[in-house]
């Protein structure tokens, strides 16, 4: 079955940038929509961005629109999240997850739709 591994997290100053990467193995990523999620201590897990299986459609929540960009490479089997203009409210543990979606329908920002999850990576924004 599909396995996902995140990388790229770390410590960054406010206003800085990070790029997270989600690497897939075990199955063909082109059949899956992929989302990025985050959870800060004491808060609920939050879907923030997703991309459909072909890469032709993506969706962001309002708080990251214009700052975060999701992209994918189905040959390399990776999905990246380019994060810019980071602020302290972006500090969280970030996860990628995949949803079987072979017909290339629009992705959904709904946690329950995703069945394969990575282990996560920590992002800390601090001065």
Short mmCIF file of N, CA and C in Angstrom, two decimals:
data_model
loop_
_atom_site.label_atom_id
_atom_site.label_comp_id
_atom_site.label_asym_id
_atom_site.label_seq_id
_atom_site.Cartn_x
_atom_site.Cartn_y
_atom_site.Cartn_z
N UNK A 1 0.84 -1.20 0.00
CA UNK A 1 0.00 0.00 0.00
C UNK A 1 0.87 1.25 0.00
N UNK A 2 0.24 2.38 -0.25
CA UNK A 2 0.95 3.64 -0.37
C UNK A 2 1.57 4.04 0.96
N UNK A 3 2.84 4.45 0.91
CA UNK A 3 3.55 4.97 2.07
C UNK A 3 4.00 6.39 1.76
N UNK A 4 3.93 7.27 2.77
CA UNK A 4 4.28 8.67 2.61
C UNK A 4 5.29 9.08 3.67
N UNK A 5 6.27 9.88 3.27
CA UNK A 5 7.28 10.38 4.18
C UNK A 5 7.47 11.86 3.93
N UNK A 6 7.29 12.67 4.97
CA UNK A 6 7.48 14.11 4.87
C UNK A 6 8.92 14.49 5.22
N UNK A 7 9.37 15.60 4.65
CA UNK A 7 10.66 16.17 5.00
C UNK A 7 10.61 17.67 4.76
N UNK A 8 11.59 18.38 5.30
CA UNK A 8 11.72 19.80 5.06
C UNK A 8 11.33 20.71 6.20
N UNK A 9 10.80 20.16 7.28
CA UNK A 9 10.44 20.98 8.41
C UNK A 9 11.66 21.52 9.13
N UNK A 10 11.42 22.48 10.01
CA UNK A 10 12.50 23.06 10.77
C UNK A 10 12.10 24.36 11.41
N UNK A 11 13.09 25.11 11.84
CA UNK A 11 12.91 26.41 12.49
C UNK A 11 13.15 27.52 11.49
N UNK A 12 12.24 28.48 11.43
CA UNK A 12 12.35 29.59 10.51
C UNK A 12 11.85 30.85 11.19
N UNK A 13 12.41 32.00 10.82
CA UNK A 13 11.98 33.27 11.37
C UNK A 13 10.70 33.76 10.70
N UNK A 14 9.91 34.58 11.40
CA UNK A 14 8.73 35.16 10.76
C UNK A 14 9.09 35.88 9.47
N UNK A 15 8.27 35.68 8.45
CA UNK A 15 8.53 36.23 7.14
C UNK A 15 9.36 35.34 6.25
N UNK A 16 9.89 34.27 6.80
CA UNK A 16 10.72 33.37 6.03
C UNK A 16 9.92 32.34 5.27
N UNK A 17 10.64 31.42 4.64
CA UNK A 17 10.04 30.41 3.79
C UNK A 17 10.58 29.03 4.11
N UNK A 18 9.76 28.04 3.86
CA UNK A 18 10.15 26.64 3.93
C UNK A 18 9.43 25.89 2.83
N UNK A 19 10.06 24.82 2.36
CA UNK A 19 9.40 23.93 1.42
C UNK A 19 9.36 22.54 2.02
N UNK A 20 8.16 22.03 2.19
CA UNK A 20 7.96 20.68 2.66
C UNK A 20 7.78 19.75 1.47
N UNK A 21 8.26 18.54 1.62
CA UNK A 21 8.14 17.55 0.56
C UNK A 21 7.53 16.28 1.12
N UNK A 22 6.67 15.67 0.34
CA UNK A 22 6.02 14.41 0.67
C UNK A 22 6.40 13.41 -0.39
N UNK A 23 7.14 12.39 -0.01
CA UNK A 23 7.60 11.37 -0.94
C UNK A 23 6.78 10.11 -0.78
N UNK A 24 6.28 9.58 -1.89
CA UNK A 24 5.42 8.41 -1.88
C UNK A 24 6.17 7.19 -2.39
N UNK A 25 5.74 6.03 -1.91
CA UNK A 25 6.27 4.76 -2.39
C UNK A 25 5.22 3.69 -2.18
N UNK A 26 5.40 2.55 -2.81
CA UNK A 26 4.52 1.42 -2.61
C UNK A 26 3.34 1.34 -3.56
N UNK A 27 3.00 2.44 -4.22
CA UNK A 27 1.90 2.48 -5.16
C UNK A 27 2.10 3.67 -6.07
N UNK A 28 1.35 3.75 -7.15
CA UNK A 28 1.48 4.85 -8.11
C UNK A 28 0.74 6.07 -7.58
N UNK A 29 1.48 7.14 -7.35
CA UNK A 29 0.89 8.33 -6.75
C UNK A 29 -0.14 9.00 -7.64
N UNK A 30 -0.05 8.79 -8.96
CA UNK A 30 -0.96 9.45 -9.90
C UNK A 30 -2.42 9.11 -9.67
N UNK A 31 -2.71 8.05 -8.94
CA UNK A 31 -4.08 7.70 -8.64
C UNK A 31 -4.67 8.34 -7.40
N UNK A 32 -3.90 9.21 -6.75
CA UNK A 32 -4.30 9.75 -5.45
C UNK A 32 -4.33 11.27 -5.44
N UNK A 33 -5.36 11.83 -4.83
CA UNK A 33 -5.30 13.21 -4.38
C UNK A 33 -4.45 13.27 -3.12
N UNK A 34 -3.77 14.39 -2.90
CA UNK A 34 -2.89 14.53 -1.75
C UNK A 34 -3.20 15.85 -1.05
N UNK A 35 -3.21 15.80 0.26
CA UNK A 35 -3.44 16.99 1.05
C UNK A 35 -2.34 17.21 2.06
N UNK A 36 -2.22 18.45 2.49
CA UNK A 36 -1.35 18.82 3.61
C UNK A 36 -2.22 19.26 4.78
N UNK A 37 -1.81 18.86 5.97
CA UNK A 37 -2.56 19.10 7.19
C UNK A 37 -1.60 19.54 8.28
N UNK A 38 -2.12 20.20 9.28
CA UNK A 38 -1.27 20.61 10.38
C UNK A 38 -2.04 20.57 11.69
N UNK A 39 -1.29 20.42 12.77
CA UNK A 39 -1.88 20.42 14.09
C UNK A 39 -0.92 21.08 15.07
N UNK A 40 -1.40 22.12 15.72
CA UNK A 40 -0.64 22.81 16.75
C UNK A 40 -1.06 22.26 18.11
N UNK A 41 -0.18 22.35 19.11
CA UNK A 41 -0.53 21.85 20.44
C UNK A 41 -1.82 22.45 20.97
N UNK A 42 -2.70 21.60 21.46
CA UNK A 42 -3.96 22.05 22.02
C UNK A 42 -5.02 22.42 21.02
N UNK A 43 -4.74 22.24 19.73
CA UNK A 43 -5.70 22.59 18.69
C UNK A 43 -6.04 21.38 17.84
N UNK A 44 -7.16 21.46 17.15
CA UNK A 44 -7.59 20.38 16.28
C UNK A 44 -6.75 20.34 15.02
N UNK A 45 -6.65 19.16 14.44
CA UNK A 45 -5.96 19.01 13.18
C UNK A 45 -6.72 19.77 12.09
N UNK A 46 -5.98 20.42 11.21
CA UNK A 46 -6.54 21.33 10.24
C UNK A 46 -6.04 20.98 8.84
N UNK A 47 -6.96 20.80 7.90
CA UNK A 47 -6.59 20.66 6.50
C UNK A 47 -6.27 22.04 5.94
N UNK A 48 -5.15 22.17 5.23
CA UNK A 48 -4.74 23.48 4.75
C UNK A 48 -4.62 23.56 3.23
N UNK A 49 -4.32 22.47 2.56
CA UNK A 49 -4.11 22.52 1.12
C UNK A 49 -4.26 21.13 0.54
N UNK A 50 -4.76 21.05 -0.68
CA UNK A 50 -4.84 19.76 -1.35
C UNK A 50 -4.67 19.94 -2.84
N UNK A 51 -4.35 18.85 -3.52
CA UNK A 51 -4.17 18.85 -4.96
C UNK A 51 -4.75 17.56 -5.51
N UNK A 52 -5.44 17.65 -6.64
CA UNK A 52 -6.06 16.46 -7.18
C UNK A 52 -5.03 15.56 -7.84
N UNK A 53 -5.46 14.39 -8.29
CA UNK A 53 -4.51 13.36 -8.71
C UNK A 53 -3.68 13.76 -9.92
N UNK A 54 -4.23 14.56 -10.82
CA UNK A 54 -3.50 14.98 -12.00
C UNK A 54 -2.66 16.23 -11.77
N UNK A 55 -2.93 16.97 -10.70
CA UNK A 55 -2.27 18.23 -10.47
C UNK A 55 -2.96 19.42 -11.10
N UNK A 56 -4.10 19.22 -11.75
CA UNK A 56 -4.79 20.29 -12.43
C UNK A 56 -5.71 21.13 -11.57
N UNK A 57 -5.90 20.76 -10.34
CA UNK A 57 -6.78 21.48 -9.42
C UNK A 57 -6.18 21.43 -8.03
N UNK A 58 -6.26 22.54 -7.32
CA UNK A 58 -5.81 22.58 -5.95
C UNK A 58 -6.70 23.51 -5.15
N UNK A 59 -6.58 23.43 -3.84
CA UNK A 59 -7.43 24.21 -2.96
C UNK A 59 -6.67 24.54 -1.69
N UNK A 60 -6.83 25.76 -1.20
CA UNK A 60 -6.20 26.21 0.03
C UNK A 60 -7.24 26.83 0.95
N UNK A 61 -7.02 26.73 2.24
CA UNK A 61 -7.84 27.47 3.18
C UNK A 61 -7.43 28.94 3.12
N UNK A 62 -8.33 29.81 3.57
CA UNK A 62 -8.11 31.24 3.43
C UNK A 62 -6.83 31.73 4.10
N UNK A 63 -6.48 31.17 5.22
CA UNK A 63 -5.35 31.68 5.98
C UNK A 63 -4.00 31.43 5.31
N UNK A 64 -3.94 30.52 4.34
CA UNK A 64 -2.69 30.26 3.64
C UNK A 64 -2.75 30.66 2.18
N UNK A 65 -3.90 31.05 1.67
CA UNK A 65 -4.04 31.42 0.27
C UNK A 65 -3.09 32.57 -0.06
N UNK A 66 -2.36 32.42 -1.14
CA UNK A 66 -1.39 33.43 -1.55
C UNK A 66 -0.04 33.29 -0.90
N UNK A 67 0.07 32.47 0.13
CA UNK A 67 1.34 32.24 0.81
C UNK A 67 1.88 30.83 0.60
N UNK A 68 0.99 29.85 0.56
CA UNK A 68 1.38 28.45 0.40
C UNK A 68 0.99 27.99 -0.99
N UNK A 69 1.84 27.20 -1.62
CA UNK A 69 1.57 26.65 -2.92
C UNK A 69 1.85 25.15 -2.91
N UNK A 70 0.86 24.36 -3.28
CA UNK A 70 1.02 22.92 -3.36
C UNK A 70 1.30 22.53 -4.80
N UNK A 71 2.16 21.56 -5.00
CA UNK A 71 2.48 21.08 -6.33
C UNK A 71 2.83 19.60 -6.26
N UNK A 72 2.81 18.95 -7.42
CA UNK A 72 3.13 17.52 -7.42
C UNK A 72 3.88 17.14 -8.68
N UNK A 73 4.62 16.06 -8.57
CA UNK A 73 5.33 15.47 -9.68
C UNK A 73 5.03 13.98 -9.62
N UNK A 74 4.15 13.52 -10.49
CA UNK A 74 3.70 12.14 -10.42
C UNK A 74 4.74 11.15 -10.92
N UNK A 75 5.73 11.64 -11.65
CA UNK A 75 6.82 10.77 -12.08
C UNK A 75 7.78 10.52 -10.92
N UNK A 76 8.17 11.59 -10.25
CA UNK A 76 9.01 11.46 -9.06
C UNK A 76 8.23 10.96 -7.85
N UNK A 77 6.91 11.02 -7.93
CA UNK A 77 6.01 10.62 -6.84
C UNK A 77 6.24 11.47 -5.60
N UNK A 78 6.23 12.77 -5.80
CA UNK A 78 6.38 13.71 -4.70
C UNK A 78 5.30 14.79 -4.77
N UNK A 79 4.95 15.31 -3.61
CA UNK A 79 4.06 16.45 -3.48
C UNK A 79 4.73 17.44 -2.55
N UNK A 80 4.89 18.67 -3.00
CA UNK A 80 5.57 19.69 -2.22
C UNK A 80 4.58 20.74 -1.72
N UNK A 81 4.94 21.37 -0.63
CA UNK A 81 4.21 22.53 -0.12
C UNK A 81 5.22 23.64 0.08
N UNK A 82 5.19 24.64 -0.81
CA UNK A 82 6.05 25.80 -0.69
C UNK A 82 5.36 26.82 0.20
N UNK A 83 5.97 27.13 1.32
CA UNK A 83 5.40 28.04 2.30
C UNK A 83 6.24 29.30 2.34
N UNK A 84 5.59 30.45 2.15
CA UNK A 84 6.27 31.73 2.18
C UNK A 84 5.59 32.66 3.17
N UNK A 85 6.30 33.73 3.53
CA UNK A 85 5.77 34.73 4.47
C UNK A 85 5.18 34.06 5.71
N UNK A 86 5.95 33.18 6.28
CA UNK A 86 5.47 32.44 7.44
C UNK A 86 5.31 33.34 8.66
N UNK A 87 4.32 33.03 9.46
CA UNK A 87 4.10 33.74 10.71
C UNK A 87 4.00 32.73 11.85
N UNK A 88 3.97 33.23 13.07
CA UNK A 88 4.01 32.34 14.23
C UNK A 88 2.79 31.43 14.29
N UNK A 89 1.68 31.86 13.72
CA UNK A 89 0.49 31.03 13.71
C UNK A 89 0.61 29.82 12.79
N UNK A 90 1.64 29.79 11.96
CA UNK A 90 1.88 28.64 11.10
C UNK A 90 2.64 27.53 11.80
N UNK A 91 3.14 27.78 13.00
CA UNK A 91 3.86 26.76 13.74
C UNK A 91 2.94 25.59 14.05
N UNK A 92 3.35 24.40 13.66
CA UNK A 92 2.53 23.21 13.86
C UNK A 92 3.30 21.99 13.39
N UNK A 93 2.75 20.83 13.66
CA UNK A 93 3.24 19.60 13.09
C UNK A 93 2.49 19.37 11.79
N UNK A 94 3.22 19.22 10.70
CA UNK A 94 2.62 19.14 9.37
C UNK A 94 2.65 17.71 8.85
N UNK A 95 1.53 17.29 8.27
CA UNK A 95 1.38 15.96 7.70
C UNK A 95 0.95 16.05 6.24
N UNK A 96 1.37 15.10 5.44
CA UNK A 96 0.73 14.89 4.15
C UNK A 96 -0.08 13.61 4.21
N UNK A 97 -1.10 13.53 3.38
CA UNK A 97 -1.96 12.36 3.34
C UNK A 97 -2.54 12.21 1.95
N UNK A 98 -2.91 10.98 1.59
CA UNK A 98 -3.38 10.68 0.25
C UNK A 98 -4.77 10.05 0.30
N UNK A 99 -5.53 10.34 -0.74
CA UNK A 99 -6.88 9.81 -0.93
C UNK A 99 -6.96 9.18 -2.31
N UNK A 100 -7.40 7.94 -2.40
CA UNK A 100 -7.57 7.29 -3.69
C UNK A 100 -8.59 8.06 -4.52
N UNK A 101 -8.17 8.55 -5.69
CA UNK A 101 -9.01 9.40 -6.53
C UNK A 101 -8.60 9.24 -7.99
N UNK A 102 -8.82 8.07 -8.56
CA UNK A 102 -8.29 7.79 -9.91
C UNK A 102 -8.95 8.55 -11.04
N UNK A 103 -10.14 9.13 -10.84
CA UNK A 103 -10.84 9.84 -11.90
C UNK A 103 -10.53 11.33 -11.92
N UNK A 104 -9.60 11.77 -11.11
CA UNK A 104 -9.09 13.15 -11.13
C UNK A 104 -10.14 14.18 -10.73
N UNK A 105 -11.06 13.79 -9.88
CA UNK A 105 -12.01 14.74 -9.34
C UNK A 105 -11.32 15.74 -8.44
N UNK A 106 -12.01 16.86 -8.16
CA UNK A 106 -11.45 17.88 -7.28
C UNK A 106 -11.12 17.29 -5.92
N UNK A 107 -10.00 17.72 -5.36
CA UNK A 107 -9.66 17.28 -4.02
C UNK A 107 -10.54 17.99 -3.00
N UNK A 108 -10.57 17.43 -1.81
CA UNK A 108 -11.42 17.95 -0.73
C UNK A 108 -10.58 18.19 0.52
N UNK A 109 -10.87 19.29 1.19
CA UNK A 109 -10.20 19.61 2.44
C UNK A 109 -11.00 19.04 3.61
N UNK A 110 -11.08 17.74 3.64
CA UNK A 110 -11.82 17.02 4.66
C UNK A 110 -10.94 15.88 5.15
N UNK A 111 -10.58 15.93 6.42
CA UNK A 111 -9.62 14.99 6.97
C UNK A 111 -10.06 13.54 6.79
N UNK A 112 -11.35 13.28 6.95
CA UNK A 112 -11.84 11.91 6.91
C UNK A 112 -11.71 11.27 5.54
N UNK A 113 -11.49 12.04 4.50
CA UNK A 113 -11.36 11.49 3.16
C UNK A 113 -10.01 10.83 2.91
N UNK A 114 -9.04 11.12 3.74
CA UNK A 114 -7.67 10.69 3.50
C UNK A 114 -7.34 9.47 4.34
N UNK A 115 -6.74 8.48 3.70
CA UNK A 115 -6.53 7.20 4.35
C UNK A 115 -5.07 6.83 4.57
N UNK A 116 -4.15 7.38 3.80
CA UNK A 116 -2.73 7.10 3.93
C UNK A 116 -2.02 8.35 4.42
N UNK A 117 -1.33 8.22 5.55
CA UNK A 117 -0.73 9.38 6.21
C UNK A 117 0.75 9.20 6.43
N UNK A 118 1.48 10.29 6.29
CA UNK A 118 2.88 10.30 6.66
C UNK A 118 3.05 10.48 8.15
N UNK A 119 4.31 10.47 8.58
CA UNK A 119 4.60 10.57 10.01
C UNK A 119 4.63 12.00 10.52
N UNK A 120 4.72 12.96 9.62
CA UNK A 120 4.71 14.36 9.97
C UNK A 120 6.09 14.96 10.13
N UNK A 121 6.14 16.28 10.09
CA UNK A 121 7.37 17.02 10.28
C UNK A 121 7.05 18.34 10.99
N UNK A 122 7.91 18.74 11.91
CA UNK A 122 7.65 19.92 12.73
C UNK A 122 8.08 21.18 12.01
N UNK A 123 7.21 22.19 12.03
CA UNK A 123 7.52 23.52 11.54
C UNK A 123 7.36 24.49 12.70
N UNK A 124 8.42 25.21 13.01
CA UNK A 124 8.40 26.19 14.08
C UNK A 124 8.80 27.55 13.52
N UNK A 125 7.93 28.53 13.68
CA UNK A 125 8.19 29.90 13.23
C UNK A 125 8.38 30.75 14.47
N UNK A 126 9.58 31.27 14.65
CA UNK A 126 9.90 32.01 15.86
C UNK A 126 11.03 32.98 15.59
N UNK A 127 10.96 34.13 16.25
CA UNK A 127 12.03 35.11 16.18
C UNK A 127 13.03 34.94 17.30
#
